[in-house]
Amino acid sequence: MVPVSALARNLLTSIVTVLAVIVFNFTLIHLAPGDPVTVMVGEMGGGDPELITRLQQQYGLDRPFAEQLFTYVLSVLTGDLGFSFYYNMPVLDLILQRLPATLLLVVSALCLAIVIGTALGVVAAQRPRGILSHLITVISIAGFSAPVFWVGIVLIIGLASALPIFPTSGMRDVTNIGAGIWGDTVDVAYHLVLPAFTLATVYLAQYSRLARSSMLEVLSADYVRTARAKGLPERLVVYKHALRNAVLPVVTIAGLQFGQVVAGAVLVETVFAWPGLGRLAYESILRRDSPTMLGILLFSAVIVIVANIVTDMVYRMIDPRIGARA
Amino acid sequence: MTISVFSLNRRRFVQGAGLTAASMMLGGLPEAYAQTKGGTVVIGHTTLRHLNPAIQSGQATGIPGTQIFAGLTQLNDKFEAQPYLAKSWEVSPDGLTYTFHLEENAVFHDGKPITSEDVAFSLDVVKANHPFGKPMFGTVKAVETPDAKTARFVLERPHPALMSALSPLLLPILPKHVYGEGDIRENPANLKPVGSGPFKFSEYRPGEVLVLDRNENFFRPGRPYLDRLIFRITQDPVVNVLGLERGDINYLPFALVRVSDIDRLKANENLTVTTDGYEAFGATNYLEFNLRHAPLDDVRVRKAIAHAVDKDFIQNKILAGHAKRLDGPLTESSPFYSAESLKKYELDLEKAKALLDEAGHPVKDGGMRFSLTLEWLPDANINSQQPVAQYLKAQLRQIGIDIVLRPNPDFGSFATRIGNWEHQLTMNGIWNYPDPVIGVNRAYLSTNQKKGAIFTNTEGYVNPRVDELMIAAGGESDPAKRKELYAEFQAILTDELPLLWTNEEPLFTLYDKKLQGLPLTVWGALAPYDEMHWA
């Protein structure tokens, strides 16, 4: 089905991309003023230069740039993402510890956005010039344009502070320790509502616009006209004949967006104190914790690449014309 | 369901009754029993690195750290050392030997006894790894351990600041058998600490929560009162304040709230708002002149700038009266503060202009004399750095100094720029800590110009007499003579103005009104919470 040569070429370009990402990120981080030791010792309110020098030596930050880069690339190639200066633990452990929270948040938000967004798009497409359609357009564009942290804060103030329906932040009620699996699941789900909804507002607009335009296109196709001419009920025409074909681009976008899990979650996780990778990224940037920053960037680059390869492969399977051209 | 709850209550009731009877038989109620025992307090907290305050300074590690680790002494509200792990001590007449006698029945959370070996080990760790290790303990030549419960500090020269450096925040007593092996920075116990304080480590989920439980074997009978402390960790300070208003958080020390929000919070009948309990930190805010940069090397220019600033406006309007104006290097709460030796500069624009004319900076085309760049870090001292910087721009314009504002994006950039003396003017602030030797000297000692390190003498101030005074005061055992030396120190500094001190930085604690026994001594939230309880 999928030609082996195409797979091999994909893998080869991926490896080159990953290497380029490592070198680029490493250089970029070194250009930022301040190294982790300056921040660490500075944050402690202390300025003992001997301590600074000793720590810089211990972490190898006194070595020439090229040597540091070489050492880093070498250790990454052997599967070692390094040791976090700030958090005092291996970067890989740190990332794996935070990954589940981010996956939960992003997957929930994506599902929410896909279901609501597509539904809104389909509704809007049926009467493209109706009031409802315009309203949906305005709402989706507003959701897409409003800064996500602002949406988050407004939701916290509205639905967690003024009307204390949902918790303000965190992934669990901290006093609820040892609640058991069922109690914990309910607790996490309750804490998930606001952050997932906030993150979904960003994605939602894309799905509703995409579903709307693709529905409009499909609805004007010949086979839809035939179906209507046959006298099929409108509901059947829209939801059975048209929608199936219209959601294909939606699936593509979902695949690509999944690759950007970390990028999407940084602000939402920070506002809601969600203990995920995005917040870890933000905190490690503030602390100039270069091994952690590099680890997260590398990790998200790999996710993007894998998501792209998978999408590509799926395309080849669905549409034989792509394979034939290659 | 109802039945099981009832029976649980009844069992508790019976146990309680038994305990009361037993304690009455032993001769009256122990003091502890007068307090409500049990309960949980949720504390709003920030991201932390790890839980070993011996190698990590600052409140993120220090607040839980002082609950987990005990120290030799505690400070009372007059900055006087009180017994803690050390039940008593003697100081030799020459001020060179301090002998501490440890509590007989004090044990670490793992049950092993605390010995003088642990004290000696902890001091070595702090001296070598803490940013204030040298000013605090550099003069300690050796810690002798004549027996398991006696630790004798032998000093090279008298060092009265020693007694304020023995609190659990600055010298936490670590068990040598846990932290003694290998590189202490990579010791796994940094994330799973073993101490001897009122609360012991239970669980830590990074970025989410830290749980400490009551230390049943705490050597103070009946203490602590609370069963559990829960630190809720968040990066966003606003979320902590909202959590407090909802009642999710009970205690929020070092609350990052703007003064404009204080009235709203004070109107909340469930909350108490206080600025008490920060005396030992002495948080300052000032305009720093880079003295290596002309025309800031001219004292007349610095005085002119001082006369263009209305400190009462800063105190009463910008800070809404929540913090005091600052006219010298020491905050008013310091035992060495000397109001009469300070040279104060009041708002006088004409005098300011005259000083600038005299210094040879006439008004040029466009009405300005010269231009300077003023930096700050928006996240730091949130109530004063940015507002005061903006106020200064408007004020200095009136005397013909054009200020270009340059906010720094984050602490890494700021620390690097200021540490490398790349600034002209900056807003900055240091914590003075309980003794000037620990927190103040670093900003003025000519030998402490350490390129690359922020919170040193980054302004480049050099005055041999001031150096002499700081060194003499640091070694003076007689408190009255010591105070005199610091009075001269304050007089010279306020005359030469290496910095323009503008205000003390307000620090707020917000807490649930029903919470009692809060540590409101000079160390505030960085003192043990063994007396905290619910009303």
Coordinates of N, CA and C in Angstrom, one line a residue, chain A residues 36-47 52, chain B residues 131 411 415 442 453-455:
Chain A
P36 N 21.0 30.0 32.9 CA 20.2 29.5 34.0 C 20.9 29.8 35.4
V37 N 22.2 29.8 35.4 CA 22.8 30.1 36.7 C 22.6 31.5 37.2
T38 N 22.7 32.5 36.2 CA 22.5 33.9 36.6 C 21.1 34.0 37.2
V39 N 20.1 33.4 36.5 CA 18.7 33.5 37.0 C 18.6 32.8 38.3
M40 N 19.1 31.6 38.4 CA 18.9 30.8 39.7 C 19.5 31.5 40.9
V41 N 20.8 32.0 40.7 CA 21.4 32.6 41.8 C 20.8 34.0 42.1
G42 N 20.5 34.7 41.0 CA 19.8 36.0 41.1 C 18.5 35.9 41.8
E43 N 17.7 34.9 41.4 CA 16.4 34.7 42.0 C 16.5 34.5 43.5
M44 N 17.6 33.9 43.9 CA 17.8 33.7 45.3 C 18.2 34.9 46.1
G45 N 18.3 36.1 45.3 CA 18.6 37.3 46.0 C 20.0 37.4 46.3
G46 N 20.8 36.5 45.8 CA 22.2 36.5 46.1 C 23.1 36.8 45.0
G47 N 24.3 37.3 45.2 CA 25.2 37.6 44.2 C 26.6 37.1 44.5
I52 N 28.4 31.4 41.4 CA 27.9 31.5 40.0 C 28.9 30.7 39.1
Chain B
P131 N 23.6 31.4 48.8 CA 24.2 32.7 48.3 C 24.7 33.6 49.4
F411 N 13.3 38.3 34.0 CA 14.4 38.4 35.0 C 15.8 38.0 34.5
A415 N 18.7 40.6 35.0 CA 19.8 40.2 35.9 C 21.1 40.3 35.1
R442 N 26.2 44.0 50.9 CA 26.5 43.6 49.5 C 26.3 44.7 48.5
A453 N 27.0 39.5 38.4 CA 26.1 39.1 39.5 C 25.2 40.3 39.9
I454 N 23.9 40.1 39.9 CA 23.0 41.1 40.3 C 22.9 41.1 41.8
F455 N 22.3 42.1 42.4 CA 22.2 42.3 43.8 C 23.6 42.4 44.5

